[in-house]
C-alpha positions as a Python dict, from the first residue, in 0.01 Angstrom:
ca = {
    (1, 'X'): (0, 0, 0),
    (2, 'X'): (134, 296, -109),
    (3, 'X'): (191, 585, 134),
    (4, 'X'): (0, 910, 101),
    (5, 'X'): (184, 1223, 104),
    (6, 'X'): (78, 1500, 391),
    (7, 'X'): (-109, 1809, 282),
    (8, 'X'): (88, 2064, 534),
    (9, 'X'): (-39, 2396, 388),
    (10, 'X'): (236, 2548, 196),
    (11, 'X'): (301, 2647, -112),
    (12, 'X'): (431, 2438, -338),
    (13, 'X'): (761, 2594, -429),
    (14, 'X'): (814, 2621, -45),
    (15, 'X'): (739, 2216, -22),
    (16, 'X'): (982, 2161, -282),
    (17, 'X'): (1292, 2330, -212),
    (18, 'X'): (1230, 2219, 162),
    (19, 'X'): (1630, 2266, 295),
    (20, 'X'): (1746, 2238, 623),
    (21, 'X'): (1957, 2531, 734),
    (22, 'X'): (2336, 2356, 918),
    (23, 'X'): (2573, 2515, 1172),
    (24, 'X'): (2611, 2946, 1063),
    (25, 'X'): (2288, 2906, 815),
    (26, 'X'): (2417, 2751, 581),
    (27, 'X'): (2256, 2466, 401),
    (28, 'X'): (2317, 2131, 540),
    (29, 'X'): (2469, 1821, 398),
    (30, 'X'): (2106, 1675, 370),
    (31, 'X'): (1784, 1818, 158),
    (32, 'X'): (1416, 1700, 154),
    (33, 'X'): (1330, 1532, -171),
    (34, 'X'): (1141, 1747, -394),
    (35, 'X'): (765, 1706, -325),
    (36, 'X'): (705, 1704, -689),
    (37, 'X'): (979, 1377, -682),
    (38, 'X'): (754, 1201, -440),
    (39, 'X'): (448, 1229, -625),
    (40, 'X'): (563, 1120, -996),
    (41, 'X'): (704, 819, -783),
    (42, 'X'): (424, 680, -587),
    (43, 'X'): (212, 789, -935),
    (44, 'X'): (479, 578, -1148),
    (45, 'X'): (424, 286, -859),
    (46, 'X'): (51, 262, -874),
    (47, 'X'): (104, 268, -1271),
    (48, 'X'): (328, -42, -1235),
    (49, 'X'): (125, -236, -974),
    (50, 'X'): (-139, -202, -1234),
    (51, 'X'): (-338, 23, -945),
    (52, 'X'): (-385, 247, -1248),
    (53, 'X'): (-430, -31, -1537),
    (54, 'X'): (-285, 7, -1844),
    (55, 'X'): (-510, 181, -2116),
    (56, 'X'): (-712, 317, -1800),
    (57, 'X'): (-784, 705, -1760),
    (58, 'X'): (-600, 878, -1447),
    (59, 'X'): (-845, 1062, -1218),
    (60, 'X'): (-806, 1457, -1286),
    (61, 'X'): (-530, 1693, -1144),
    (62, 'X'): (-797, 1779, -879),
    (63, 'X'): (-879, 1439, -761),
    (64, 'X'): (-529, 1334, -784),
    (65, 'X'): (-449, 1700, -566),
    (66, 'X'): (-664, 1549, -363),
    (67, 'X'): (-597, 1193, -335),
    (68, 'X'): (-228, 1219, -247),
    (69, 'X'): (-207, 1555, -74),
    (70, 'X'): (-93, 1778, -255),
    (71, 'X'): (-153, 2119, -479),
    (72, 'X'): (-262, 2051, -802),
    (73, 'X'): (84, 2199, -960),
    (74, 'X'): (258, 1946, -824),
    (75, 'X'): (55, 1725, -973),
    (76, 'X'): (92, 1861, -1315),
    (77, 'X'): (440, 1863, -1337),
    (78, 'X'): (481, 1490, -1198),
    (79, 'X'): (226, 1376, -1473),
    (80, 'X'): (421, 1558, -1703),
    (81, 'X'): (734, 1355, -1598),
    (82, 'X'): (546, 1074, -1680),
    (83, 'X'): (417, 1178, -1982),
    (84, 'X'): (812, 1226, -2077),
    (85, 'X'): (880, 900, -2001),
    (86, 'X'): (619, 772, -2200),
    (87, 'X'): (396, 578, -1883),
    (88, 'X'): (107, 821, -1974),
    (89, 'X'): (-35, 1042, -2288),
    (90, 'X'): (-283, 1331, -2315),
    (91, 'X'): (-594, 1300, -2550),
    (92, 'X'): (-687, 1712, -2610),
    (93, 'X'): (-1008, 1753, -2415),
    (94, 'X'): (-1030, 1426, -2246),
    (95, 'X'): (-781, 1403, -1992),
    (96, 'X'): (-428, 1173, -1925),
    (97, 'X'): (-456, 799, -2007),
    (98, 'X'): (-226, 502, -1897),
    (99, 'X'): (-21, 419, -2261),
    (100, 'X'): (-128, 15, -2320),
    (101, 'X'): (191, -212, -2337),
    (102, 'X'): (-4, -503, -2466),
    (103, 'X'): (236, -823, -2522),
    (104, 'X'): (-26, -1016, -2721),
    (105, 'X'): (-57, -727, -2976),
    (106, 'X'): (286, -620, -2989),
    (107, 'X'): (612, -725, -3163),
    (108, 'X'): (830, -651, -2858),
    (109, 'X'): (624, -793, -2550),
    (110, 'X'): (810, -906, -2223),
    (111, 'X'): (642, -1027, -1922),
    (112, 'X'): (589, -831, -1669),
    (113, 'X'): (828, -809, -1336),
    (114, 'X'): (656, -1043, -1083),
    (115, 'X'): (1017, -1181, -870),
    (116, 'X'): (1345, -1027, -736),
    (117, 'X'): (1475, -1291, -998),
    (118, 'X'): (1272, -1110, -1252),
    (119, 'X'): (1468, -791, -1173),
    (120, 'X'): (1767, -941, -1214),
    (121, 'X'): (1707, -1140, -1547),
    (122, 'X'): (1647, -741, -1653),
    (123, 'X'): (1990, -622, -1566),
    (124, 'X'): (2124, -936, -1728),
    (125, 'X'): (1925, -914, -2069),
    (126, 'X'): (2031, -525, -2008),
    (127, 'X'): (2388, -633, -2015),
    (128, 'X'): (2313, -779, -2347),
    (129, 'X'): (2211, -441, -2508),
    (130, 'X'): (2320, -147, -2360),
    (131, 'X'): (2718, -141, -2351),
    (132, 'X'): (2685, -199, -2727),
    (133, 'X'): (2448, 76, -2745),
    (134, 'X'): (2724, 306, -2621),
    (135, 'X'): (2996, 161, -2814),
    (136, 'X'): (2779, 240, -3122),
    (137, 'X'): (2626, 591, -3024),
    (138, 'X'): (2994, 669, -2974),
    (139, 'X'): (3070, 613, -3334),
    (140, 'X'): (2736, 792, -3461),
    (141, 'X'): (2622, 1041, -3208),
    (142, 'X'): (2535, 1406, -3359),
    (143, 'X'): (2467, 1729, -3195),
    (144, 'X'): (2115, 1674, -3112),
    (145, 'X'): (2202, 1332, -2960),
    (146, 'X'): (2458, 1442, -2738),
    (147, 'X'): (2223, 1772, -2614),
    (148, 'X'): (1958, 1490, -2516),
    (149, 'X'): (2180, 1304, -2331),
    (150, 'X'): (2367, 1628, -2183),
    (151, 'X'): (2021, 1751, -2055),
    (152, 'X'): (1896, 1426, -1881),
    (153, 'X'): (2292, 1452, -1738),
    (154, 'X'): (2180, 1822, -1625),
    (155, 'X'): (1914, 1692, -1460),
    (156, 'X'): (2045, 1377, -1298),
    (157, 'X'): (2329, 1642, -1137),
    (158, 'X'): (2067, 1851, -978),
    (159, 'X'): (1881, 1527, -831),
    (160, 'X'): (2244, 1454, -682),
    (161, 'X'): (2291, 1769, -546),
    (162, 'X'): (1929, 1733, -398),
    (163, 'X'): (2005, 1400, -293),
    (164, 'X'): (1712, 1241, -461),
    (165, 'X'): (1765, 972, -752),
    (166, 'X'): (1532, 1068, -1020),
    (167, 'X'): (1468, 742, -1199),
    (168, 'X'): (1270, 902, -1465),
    (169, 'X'): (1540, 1099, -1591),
    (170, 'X'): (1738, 781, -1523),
    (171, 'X'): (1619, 631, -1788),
    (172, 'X'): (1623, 918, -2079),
    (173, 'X'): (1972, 938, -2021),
    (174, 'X'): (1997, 563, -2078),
    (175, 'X'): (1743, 598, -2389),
    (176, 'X'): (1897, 900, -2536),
    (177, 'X'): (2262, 692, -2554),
    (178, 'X'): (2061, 388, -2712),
    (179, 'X'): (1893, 715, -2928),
    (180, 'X'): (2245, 797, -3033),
    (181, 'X'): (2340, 499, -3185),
    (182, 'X'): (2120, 525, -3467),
    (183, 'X'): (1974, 209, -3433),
    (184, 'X'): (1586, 190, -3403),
    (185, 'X'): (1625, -178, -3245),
    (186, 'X'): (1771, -44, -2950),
    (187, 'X'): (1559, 175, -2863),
    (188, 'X'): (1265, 41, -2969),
    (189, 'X'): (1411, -278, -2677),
    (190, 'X'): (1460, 7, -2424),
    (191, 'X'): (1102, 154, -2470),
    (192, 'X'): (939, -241, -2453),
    (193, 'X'): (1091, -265, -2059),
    (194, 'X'): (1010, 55, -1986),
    (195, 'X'): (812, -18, -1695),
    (196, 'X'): (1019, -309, -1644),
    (197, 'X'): (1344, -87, -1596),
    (198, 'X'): (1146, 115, -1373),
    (199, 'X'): (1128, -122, -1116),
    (200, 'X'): (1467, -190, -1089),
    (201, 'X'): (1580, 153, -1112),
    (202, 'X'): (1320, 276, -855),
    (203, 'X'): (1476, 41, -627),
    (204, 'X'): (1828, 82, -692),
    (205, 'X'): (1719, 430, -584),
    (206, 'X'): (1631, 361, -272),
    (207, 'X'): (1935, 172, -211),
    (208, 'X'): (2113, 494, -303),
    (209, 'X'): (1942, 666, 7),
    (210, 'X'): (2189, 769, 257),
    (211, 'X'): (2547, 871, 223),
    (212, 'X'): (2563, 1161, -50),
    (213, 'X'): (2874, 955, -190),
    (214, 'X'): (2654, 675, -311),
    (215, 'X'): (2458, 915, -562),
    (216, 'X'): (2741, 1146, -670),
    (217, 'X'): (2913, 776, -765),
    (218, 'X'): (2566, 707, -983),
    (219, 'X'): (2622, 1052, -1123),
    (220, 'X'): (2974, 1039, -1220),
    (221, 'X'): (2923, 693, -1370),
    (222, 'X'): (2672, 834, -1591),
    (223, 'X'): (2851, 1154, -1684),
    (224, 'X'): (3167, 920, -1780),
    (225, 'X'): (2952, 722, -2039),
    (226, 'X'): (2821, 1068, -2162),
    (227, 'X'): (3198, 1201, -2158),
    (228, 'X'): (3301, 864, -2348),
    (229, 'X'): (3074, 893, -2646),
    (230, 'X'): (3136, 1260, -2689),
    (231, 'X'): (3527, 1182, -2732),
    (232, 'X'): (3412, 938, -2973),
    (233, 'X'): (3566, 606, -2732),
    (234, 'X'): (3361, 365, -2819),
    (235, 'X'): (3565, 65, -2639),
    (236, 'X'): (3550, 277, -2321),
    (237, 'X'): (3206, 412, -2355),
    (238, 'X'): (3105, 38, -2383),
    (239, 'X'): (3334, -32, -2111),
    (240, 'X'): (3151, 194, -1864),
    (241, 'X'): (2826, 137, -1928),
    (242, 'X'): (2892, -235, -1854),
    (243, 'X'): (3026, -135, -1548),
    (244, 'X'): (2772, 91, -1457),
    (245, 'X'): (2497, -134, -1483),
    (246, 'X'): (2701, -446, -1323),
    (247, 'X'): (2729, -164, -1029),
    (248, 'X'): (2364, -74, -972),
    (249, 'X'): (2270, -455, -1029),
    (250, 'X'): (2566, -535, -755),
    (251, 'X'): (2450, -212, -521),
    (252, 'X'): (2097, -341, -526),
    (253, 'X'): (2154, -726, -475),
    (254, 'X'): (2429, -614, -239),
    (255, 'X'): (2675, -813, -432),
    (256, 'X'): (2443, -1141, -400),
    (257, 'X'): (2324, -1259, -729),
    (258, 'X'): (2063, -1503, -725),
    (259, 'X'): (2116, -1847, -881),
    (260, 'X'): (1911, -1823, -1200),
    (261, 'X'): (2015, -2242, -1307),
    (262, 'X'): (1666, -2449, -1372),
}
């Protein structure tokens, strides 16, 4: 059961940038996730549990506003987070509508996460994909490539420095590098386990929680894949990437892989 956020009366930008002042007022080494943060991730979680099935409409801004707590803003920009990572769409007049991901009906179907084990088969089949991915959008990258993945960078550095882990923009830095290769297969893989990357990633987030050092690692993983394919490395832009996801697999299992053998 997911946990409702608090309504506490503020105003939104207030609730968001909620710091906590250290020693001499000056900010401390810890900041309160972004409200906004909170509510794209318990809306992302009811989307995945299937709360909010797929092809269903979402209740409206106000109902959601109302639902979890919070001012309808901040409900507005976490749906359109979601819309950017393609778990919802608008129909002009109608409202915001959970995209289908129909497995019988589509040529890239995977089942959906049910296990720990499931999780893990994702990182492995990952492993498969996305270090060639970067090798490749290292050799073919253009300008508008490399400004995608520079702005979901951007972002993923202000998250850090907020000490949140936004897994939404987590994964369009992952899909604009699979974007950059110039190969529709890959992406067209990366957008199938969407919501199956989600779960792992919103986990490994969590896992992240804590020591600031843990998420500025995360970010400087990322920004050395991005720095990789902009030199044009492709052997150590595929390198990394392996690395990097062999590091959030290993952060989340805590170095304990499960025994996948029949």
């Amino acid at each position: 059961m997911t946990t409702e956020l608090q309504h506490d009366g503020t105003e939104p930008e207030a609730v968001e940038t909620d710091e906590k002042p250290g020693n001499g007022g000056t900010k401390g080494a810890s900041k309160a996730p972004k409200l906004v943060d909170k509510v794209f991730d318990q809306l992302q979680e009811r989307i995945v549990s299937g709360e909010f099935p797929s092809g269903s409409k979402l209740p409206g801004e106000h109902d959601l506003a109302t639902l979890l707590g919070v001012s309808r803003p901040v409900v507005r920009d976490a749906l359109g987070r979601l819309r950017d990572v393609g778990l919802v769409y608008s129909r002009q007049g109608s409202g915001t509508y959970v995209r289908v991901f129909d497995t019988q009906k589509t040529s890239l179907g995977f089942s959906p996460v049910k296990t720990i084990a499931d999780i893990q088969r994702c990182y492995e089949f990952r492993l498969t994909i996305e270090p060639e991915a970067a090798y490749f959008a290292a050799l073919r990258h253009d300008d508008a490539a490399m400004q995608k993945m520079r702005a979901a960078l951007s972002e993923l550095r202000d998250a850090t420095r907020d000490q949140t882990h936004r897994s939404d923009v987590d994964f369009l830095f992952h899909r604009s590098v699979a974007e950059a290769a110039n190969n529709h297969y890959y992406t067209a893989c990366l957008d199938a386990l969407r919501q199956h990357i989600a779960v792992g990633m919103n986990l490994h987030g969590l896992s992240l929680m804590g020591p600031l050092t843990k998420l500025e690692q995360v970010y400087d993983e990322h920004r050395g894949i991005c720095d990789a394919i902009a030199a044009g490395e492709a052997e150590l832009a595929r390198d990394l990437m392996r690395e990097h996801l062999e590091g959030s697999r290993n952060r989340l299992f805590e170095n304990k892989v499960l025994d996948l053998s029949r």
